[in-house]
Structure formats: C-alpha cells, structure tokens
CSV table of C-alpha atoms and ligand atoms in Angstrom, one decimal:
chain,number,residue,atom,x,y,z
A,37,MET,CA,-9.4,-21.2,2.7
A,38,SER,CA,-5.8,-20.5,1.8
A,39,THR,CA,-4.0,-22.2,-1.1
A,40,THR,CA,-1.1,-24.6,-0.5
A,41,TYR,CA,1.3,-25.7,-3.2
A,42,VAL,CA,3.2,-28.9,-4.0
A,43,LEU,CA,6.2,-28.5,-6.2
A,44,ASP,CA,6.7,-31.0,-9.0
A,45,THR,CA,10.5,-30.9,-9.2
A,46,SER,CA,10.6,-32.5,-12.7
A,47,THR,CA,8.7,-29.6,-14.2
A,48,SER,CA,9.2,-26.9,-11.6
A,49,ARG,CA,5.5,-26.5,-11.6
A,50,ALA,CA,3.7,-25.8,-8.3
A,51,HIS,CA,0.3,-27.5,-8.1
A,52,PRO,CA,-2.2,-25.7,-5.9
A,53,THR,CA,-4.8,-27.1,-3.5
A,54,PRO,CA,-7.7,-26.5,-3.8
A,55,ALA,CA,-7.6,-26.9,-7.6
A,56,PRO,CA,-7.7,-23.5,-9.4
A,57,MET,CA,-10.3,-22.1,-11.7
A,58,LYS,CA,-9.7,-22.1,-15.5
A,59,ARG,CA,-7.2,-19.5,-16.8
A,60,LEU,CA,-8.9,-16.3,-18.0
A,61,ASN,CA,-8.4,-15.5,-21.7
A,62,ILE,CA,-7.7,-12.3,-23.6
A,63,PRO,CA,-11.0,-12.2,-25.6
A,64,GLY,CA,-12.8,-12.5,-22.2
A,65,ILE,CA,-10.9,-9.5,-20.8
A,66,ARG,CA,-11.6,-7.4,-24.0
A,67,GLN,CA,-15.3,-8.3,-23.7
A,68,ARG,CA,-15.6,-6.9,-20.2
A,69,LYS,CA,-16.2,-3.5,-21.8
A,70,VAL,CA,-19.5,-3.4,-23.6
A,71,ASP,CA,-20.9,-0.3,-25.2
A,72,GLY,CA,-18.3,1.8,-23.3
A,73,LYS,CA,-19.0,0.3,-19.9
A,74,THR,CA,-17.1,-2.2,-17.8
A,75,GLU,CA,-19.3,-3.8,-15.2
A,76,LEU,CA,-16.4,-5.7,-13.5
A,77,PRO,CA,-13.2,-3.7,-13.3
A,78,VAL,CA,-10.0,-5.4,-14.6
A,79,VAL,CA,-7.6,-6.2,-11.8
A,80,MET,CA,-3.9,-6.3,-12.8
A,81,LEU,CA,-0.7,-6.5,-10.7
A,82,THR,CA,2.9,-6.9,-11.8
A,83,ALA,CA,4.6,-10.3,-11.1
A,84,TYR,CA,8.2,-11.3,-11.8
A,85,THR,CA,8.7,-14.6,-10.0
A,86,ALA,CA,6.9,-17.9,-9.7
A,87,ARG,CA,6.2,-17.5,-6.0
A,88,GLN,CA,5.0,-13.9,-6.4
A,89,ALA,CA,2.7,-15.2,-9.2
A,90,GLN,CA,1.3,-18.0,-6.9
A,91,LEU,CA,0.4,-15.5,-4.2
A,92,LEU,CA,-1.3,-12.9,-6.6
A,93,ASP,CA,-2.9,-15.3,-9.1
A,94,ALA,CA,-6.2,-16.0,-7.5
A,95,HIS,CA,-6.9,-12.3,-6.9
A,96,CYS,CA,-6.0,-10.9,-10.3
A,97,ASP,CA,-7.5,-11.0,-13.8
A,98,LEU,CA,-4.1,-10.2,-15.4
A,99,LEU,CA,-0.5,-10.6,-14.2
A,100,LEU,CA,1.9,-8.2,-15.9
A,101,VAL,CA,5.5,-9.2,-16.2
A,102,GLY,CA,6.4,-5.6,-16.5
A,103,ASP,CA,9.8,-4.3,-17.7
A,104,SER,CA,9.7,-2.5,-14.4
A,105,LEU,CA,11.6,-5.6,-13.3
A,106,GLY,CA,14.7,-3.7,-14.5
A,107,GLN,CA,14.4,-1.4,-11.5
A,108,VAL,CA,12.6,-3.7,-9.1
A,109,ILE,CA,14.6,-6.9,-9.5
A,110,TYR,CA,17.8,-5.9,-11.1
A,111,GLY,CA,18.4,-2.4,-9.5
A,112,LEU,CA,18.8,-0.8,-12.9
A,113,PRO,CA,18.2,3.0,-13.2
A,114,SER,CA,15.4,2.6,-15.8
A,115,SER,CA,13.7,0.0,-17.9
A,116,VAL,CA,15.8,1.0,-21.0
A,117,PRO,CA,18.6,-1.7,-20.4
A,118,VAL,CA,16.1,-4.6,-19.9
A,119,THR,CA,16.6,-7.4,-22.4
A,120,LEU,CA,14.4,-9.9,-24.2
A,121,ASP,CA,16.2,-12.7,-22.4
A,122,MET,CA,15.2,-11.2,-19.0
A,123,MET,CA,11.6,-10.9,-20.0
A,124,CYS,CA,11.5,-14.5,-21.3
A,125,ALA,CA,13.0,-15.9,-18.1
A,126,HIS,CA,10.7,-14.0,-15.8
A,127,GLY,CA,7.7,-14.5,-18.0
A,128,ALA,CA,8.2,-18.3,-18.0
A,129,ALA,CA,8.5,-18.2,-14.2
A,130,VAL,CA,5.2,-16.3,-13.8
A,131,VAL,CA,3.4,-18.6,-16.2
A,132,ARG,CA,4.6,-21.6,-14.1
A,133,GLY,CA,3.4,-20.0,-10.9
A,134,SER,CA,-0.1,-19.1,-12.1
A,135,TYR,CA,-3.3,-20.9,-13.2
A,136,HIS,CA,-6.0,-18.4,-13.2
A,137,ALA,CA,-4.9,-14.9,-14.3
A,138,ALA,CA,-4.0,-14.3,-17.9
A,139,VAL,CA,-0.3,-13.4,-18.2
A,140,VAL,CA,0.9,-10.4,-20.2
A,141,VAL,CA,4.7,-9.9,-20.8
A,142,ASP,CA,6.2,-6.5,-21.6
A,143,MET,CA,8.2,-6.1,-24.8
A,144,PRO,CA,11.5,-4.5,-23.7
A,145,PHE,CA,12.9,-1.3,-25.3
A,146,GLY,CA,14.7,-2.0,-28.6
A,147,ALA,CA,12.9,-5.3,-29.3
A,148,TYR,CA,9.9,-4.0,-31.3
A,149,GLU,CA,10.2,-0.4,-32.4
A,150,SER,CA,12.2,-0.7,-35.7
A,151,SER,CA,9.6,-2.6,-37.7
A,152,PRO,CA,6.4,-4.7,-37.4
A,153,GLN,CA,8.6,-7.7,-38.6
A,154,GLN,CA,11.1,-7.1,-35.7
A,155,ALA,CA,8.1,-6.9,-33.3
A,156,PHE,CA,6.7,-10.1,-34.6
A,157,GLU,CA,10.0,-12.0,-34.2
A,158,SER,CA,10.4,-10.7,-30.6
A,159,ALA,CA,6.8,-11.2,-29.6
A,160,SER,CA,6.6,-14.7,-31.1
A,161,ARG,CA,9.7,-15.7,-29.1
A,162,VAL,CA,8.1,-14.3,-25.9
A,163,LEU,CA,4.9,-16.3,-26.5
A,164,LYS,CA,6.8,-19.6,-27.4
A,165,GLU,CA,9.4,-19.4,-24.5
A,166,THR,CA,7.0,-18.2,-21.8
A,167,GLY,CA,3.6,-19.6,-22.6
A,168,CYS,CA,2.1,-16.2,-21.8
A,169,ASP,CA,-1.2,-15.0,-23.2
A,170,ALA,CA,-0.3,-11.6,-24.6
A,171,ILE,CA,2.4,-9.0,-24.9
A,172,LYS,CA,2.4,-5.3,-24.0
A,173,LEU,CA,4.2,-2.5,-25.9
A,174,GLU,CA,4.5,1.2,-25.4
A,175,GLY,CA,3.5,3.9,-27.9
A,176,GLY,CA,0.6,5.3,-29.8
A,177,VAL,CA,0.2,6.4,-33.4
A,178,ALA,CA,3.8,5.4,-34.2
A,179,MET,CA,3.1,1.8,-33.1
A,180,ALA,CA,-0.4,1.4,-34.6
A,181,GLU,CA,0.9,-0.4,-37.7
A,182,THR,CA,2.8,-2.8,-35.5
A,183,VAL,CA,-0.2,-3.5,-33.3
A,184,ALA,CA,-2.2,-4.4,-36.4
A,185,PHE,CA,0.6,-6.5,-37.8
A,186,LEU,CA,0.8,-8.6,-34.5
A,187,THR,CA,-2.9,-8.9,-33.8
A,188,GLN,CA,-3.6,-10.0,-37.4
A,189,ARG,CA,-1.0,-12.7,-36.9
A,190,GLY,CA,-2.2,-14.2,-33.7
A,191,ILE,CA,-0.5,-12.1,-31.0
A,192,PRO,CA,-2.8,-10.3,-28.6
A,193,VAL,CA,-1.4,-6.8,-27.8
A,194,MET,CA,-2.0,-4.6,-24.7
A,195,GLY,CA,-1.1,-0.9,-25.5
A,196,HIS,CA,0.5,1.6,-23.1
A,197,VAL,CA,0.0,5.4,-23.5
A,198,GLY,CA,0.5,8.6,-21.6
A,199,LEU,CA,3.7,8.4,-19.5
A,200,THR,CA,5.7,5.7,-21.4
A,201,PRO,CA,8.7,4.9,-19.2
A,202,GLN,CA,10.8,3.5,-22.0
A,203,ALA,CA,10.8,7.0,-23.6
A,204,VAL,CA,12.2,8.6,-20.4
A,205,ASN,CA,15.1,10.0,-22.3
A,206,VAL,CA,12.8,11.8,-24.7
A,207,LEU,CA,10.2,12.8,-22.1
A,208,GLY,CA,12.9,14.0,-19.7
A,209,GLY,CA,11.5,12.3,-16.6
A,210,TYR,CA,8.5,10.6,-15.1
A,211,ASN,CA,6.1,13.5,-14.6
A,212,ALA,CA,2.4,13.3,-15.4
A,213,ARG,CA,1.5,13.8,-19.0
A,214,GLY,CA,-1.3,15.6,-20.7
A,215,ARG,CA,-1.4,18.9,-18.8
A,216,SER,CA,-1.6,21.0,-21.9
A,217,ALA,CA,-4.5,20.7,-24.4
A,218,ALA,CA,-2.1,19.9,-27.2
A,219,GLU,CA,-0.5,17.1,-25.3
A,220,ALA,CA,-3.9,15.7,-24.1
A,221,GLU,CA,-5.1,15.6,-27.7
A,222,LYS,CA,-2.0,13.8,-28.8
A,223,ILE,CA,-2.4,11.1,-26.1
A,224,ILE,CA,-6.1,10.6,-26.9
A,225,GLY,CA,-5.1,10.2,-30.6
A,226,ASP,CA,-2.5,7.6,-29.5
A,227,ALA,CA,-5.0,5.6,-27.6
A,228,ARG,CA,-7.5,5.7,-30.4
A,229,ALA,CA,-4.9,4.6,-33.0
A,230,ILE,CA,-3.8,1.5,-31.1
A,231,ALA,CA,-7.4,0.6,-30.1
A,232,GLU,CA,-8.4,0.8,-33.8
A,233,ALA,CA,-5.3,-1.3,-34.7
A,234,GLY,CA,-6.7,-4.1,-32.5
A,235,ALA,CA,-5.2,-3.7,-28.9
A,236,PHE,CA,-7.4,-5.7,-26.5
A,237,ALA,CA,-6.7,-3.3,-23.6
A,238,ILE,CA,-4.6,-0.1,-23.0
A,239,VAL,CA,-2.5,0.9,-19.9
A,240,VAL,CA,-3.0,4.6,-19.3
A,241,GLU,CA,-0.1,5.7,-17.1
A,242,GLY,CA,0.6,9.0,-15.4
A,243,VAL,CA,-2.0,11.3,-17.0
A,244,VAL,CA,-4.2,14.0,-15.4
A,245,GLU,CA,-7.5,12.6,-14.3
A,246,PRO,CA,-9.8,14.3,-16.9
A,247,LEU,CA,-7.6,13.0,-19.7
A,248,ALA,CA,-7.8,9.4,-18.3
A,249,VAL,CA,-11.6,9.7,-18.2
A,250,ALA,CA,-11.6,11.1,-21.8
A,251,ILE,CA,-9.5,8.2,-23.1
A,252,THR,CA,-11.7,5.7,-21.3
A,253,LYS,CA,-14.7,7.2,-23.1
A,254,ALA,CA,-12.9,7.4,-26.4
A,255,VAL,CA,-11.8,3.8,-26.9
A,256,PRO,CA,-13.9,0.6,-27.1
A,257,CYS,CA,-11.4,-1.6,-25.2
A,258,PRO,CA,-10.8,-1.5,-21.5
A,259,THR,CA,-8.3,1.1,-20.1
A,260,ILE,CA,-6.1,0.0,-17.2
A,261,GLY,CA,-5.0,3.0,-15.2
A,262,ILE,CA,-1.9,3.6,-13.1
A,263,GLY,CA,-1.6,7.0,-11.6
A,264,ALA,CA,-4.5,8.0,-13.8
A,265,SER,CA,-8.1,7.8,-12.6
A,266,ALA,CA,-10.4,5.4,-10.6
A,267,GLN,CA,-12.8,5.8,-13.6
A,268,CYS,CA,-10.6,3.7,-15.8
A,269,ASP,CA,-11.9,0.2,-16.7
A,270,GLY,CA,-9.3,-1.4,-14.5
A,271,GLN,CA,-6.2,-0.7,-12.5
A,272,VAL,CA,-2.6,-1.8,-12.2
A,273,LEU,CA,0.1,-1.2,-9.7
A,274,VAL,CA,3.7,-2.4,-9.4
A,275,THR,CA,3.3,-5.0,-6.7
A,276,ASP,CA,6.5,-4.2,-4.8
A,277,ASP,CA,5.3,-0.6,-4.6
A,278,MET,CA,2.0,-1.4,-3.0
A,279,LEU,CA,3.7,-3.8,-0.6
A,280,GLY,CA,6.0,-1.1,0.7
A,281,MET,CA,9.3,-2.5,-0.5
A,282,PHE,CA,10.9,0.8,-1.3
A,283,GLU,CA,11.9,4.0,0.5
A,284,ARG,CA,10.5,6.1,-2.3
A,285,THR,CA,7.2,5.2,-4.0
A,286,PRO,CA,5.2,7.3,-6.5
A,287,ARG,CA,2.8,9.6,-4.8
A,288,PHE,CA,-0.3,8.0,-6.3
A,289,VAL,CA,0.5,4.5,-4.9
A,290,LYS,CA,-1.5,3.3,-2.0
A,291,ILE,CA,0.7,1.2,0.3
A,292,TYR,CA,-1.2,-1.9,1.5
A,293,GLU,CA,1.7,-3.4,3.6
A,294,HIS,CA,5.1,-2.4,4.8
A,295,LEU,CA,7.2,-5.4,3.8
A,296,ALA,CA,10.5,-3.6,3.8
A,297,GLU,CA,10.2,-3.1,7.5
A,298,THR,CA,9.1,-6.7,8.1
A,299,ILE,CA,12.0,-8.1,6.2
A,300,SER,CA,14.5,-5.9,7.7
A,301,THR,CA,13.3,-6.7,11.3
A,302,ALA,CA,13.4,-10.5,10.5
A,303,ALA,CA,17.0,-10.2,9.1
A,304,ALA,CA,18.1,-8.2,12.2
A,305,ASN,CA,16.6,-10.8,14.6
A,306,TYR,CA,18.3,-13.6,12.7
A,307,ALA,CA,21.6,-11.8,12.7
A,308,ALA,CA,21.4,-11.1,16.5
A,309,GLU,CA,20.6,-14.8,17.2
A,310,VAL,CA,23.6,-16.0,15.1
A,311,ARG,CA,25.9,-13.5,16.8
A,312,ASP,CA,24.9,-14.3,20.4
A,313,ARG,CA,24.7,-18.1,19.6
A,314,THR,CA,21.0,-18.4,20.5
A,315,PHE,CA,20.2,-19.5,16.9
A,316,PRO,CA,18.2,-22.7,17.3
A,317,GLY,CA,20.3,-25.9,16.9
A,318,VAL,CA,19.2,-29.3,15.6
A,319,GLU,CA,18.4,-32.0,18.1
A,320,GLN,CA,20.9,-34.9,17.7
A,321,THR,CA,21.8,-38.2,19.2
A,322,TYR,CA,25.5,-38.0,18.4
A,323,GLN,CA,27.6,-36.9,21.4
A,324,PRO,CA,31.2,-35.8,20.8
A,325,LYS,CA,33.7,-37.7,22.9
B,71,KIV,O1,6.6,-2.2,-16.4
B,71,KIV,C1,5.5,-2.1,-15.7
B,71,KIV,O2,5.4,-2.6,-14.6
B,71,KIV,C2,4.4,-1.4,-16.3
B,71,KIV,C3,3.3,-1.0,-15.4
B,71,KIV,C4,3.7,0.1,-14.6
B,71,KIV,C5,2.1,-0.7,-16.2
B,71,KIV,O3,4.4,-1.1,-17.5
C-alpha cells in the first residue's frame, strides 16, 4: 500500500496514512553490529527536503542531511561554502518530513574543527533547531577528542573517513584513497580513533575495497560504505545520484531511475502545450459579452 500525506498548515507537518512505525534511534543503529557482525545492513540515503524525506523515510534506517546539498541543491562547486544556517534549514525540513528513519545532519566545514567547544556549540544548535537524532563530522585522529567531547555531552556522532570531501583542497581531488600501504594504515587508524572516541557509526567513503573490509573488521561500530565495499555494515548514496538527476555521476553509483530525462520531457511537453495554446483551460460558466 502506498502512503498518502495530509499537510497540517499550522505546523507544516505532513501526517502520513497509514500511521508510520516508531522512529529508529541511534543506540539501536549502533547495536546492529554485534561481535563484529551486522545481521541487518544499515540503509542510509541523503535527503534535503521535506518531500524527499517523506518518499524515502519508510525504506531507510537513516536519512542523512549531507553537506552534499551544497552541490546538489545550491549548485556550489564543493561542500566547502556550505553554512550552518543551510544545514539547520534543510535538517528541520527533513525531520518534518520523516517519522521512521533516524535523521543525521552533517556539520559543515568551519563549524567544528577549531575546538571541541566550537563543535559543541554548532552541534547543539543543529540538534535544537532541527530536532535531528545525531550529527556527522569528517576526520579521524585529529577529530577524536571532539567526538569524545560531544558524545560525553549527549550528542551522538557519526564519523566519516577515507575520502573526506571537505578536505578537497588538501587532498587535491575526489580520487579513491588508501591505495598505498601507508595511506591505508593511516585511514584504519582514523577509523579506530573515532570509534574508540564513541562514534556510533562511521561513513567510509571512496577507499579501495580491501581497505573498506579491513576497517569494517577493525571497528566495533557499523561502517556505512559509499564507493567502498558491499562488505561494509551498511551503504549510503546521494539520492539525486541514484535517481539519475545529473549528467555526470561517480562511477560506483548504480542509477536506479533516470529522473533528469523524465523531468526534462515533462517540461518540454508543458512548454509545447503553452506555446501552441493546447494547454488545458478551466471549465467556466462566465461567457464574455
Ligand atoms: O554529504 C554527503 O552527502 C555525505 C555522503 C556522501 C556520505 O557525506
């Protein structure tokens, strides 16, 4: 049965029929991995708007309000210019549009790196203004103290290692990481450090497959792969990528739909009907004299 929604205009909240299940929580996601094994893989997709969240919610364990919204929604060249205001606005929309999946909001570049205190101020603002369940931040050993500081003060943290897009200016691009033994060791050390600091899950992005498998074995919390390995404890994709919204999509992305074509055909049909005056009119009783 498909879900329908009635919008309560006073709260902007869309109430689904049939009634949804209870929202998943962060300890429940962490506990999916027991003694190094995850029976039920963790399903995560990005969401940036209330309507997108409504459509994805029932199918996902986690919705990620990724800072990839910089490129996907705002047409920015990278996630570096994304602000805390943007993350709060989109995070609140996704929480309003979801009932079942736990919502994780990315901390944008510049909002958490300078100190654990700065990270706490930014993350607590995100939690208060959006109602989300957890935040995500990029980095390994250098961020371990911050991850511990936040988790010990009531803020669940998802880590992100390997290809960390906010560091594009240091990494020099978006190529897969961990090809050399030294780099692979460093990335495993990063994952271990933030897992020990209390991260409930770790995104492993853009690393060679044996490294993703090694990280998944090395940490007690679930790993969520993107361009990594099917052997991770879960997977995430940028929803607009897997829906075929862009001309260029990373090679590892499986495209499940071709929405760009569908939208462009619909717009072309509409434009043609407006121009040749076959656009449907409204039946009316008034007759001009
Ligand atoms: O910003 C984002 O969408 C992400 C995912 C790609 C993991 O960080």
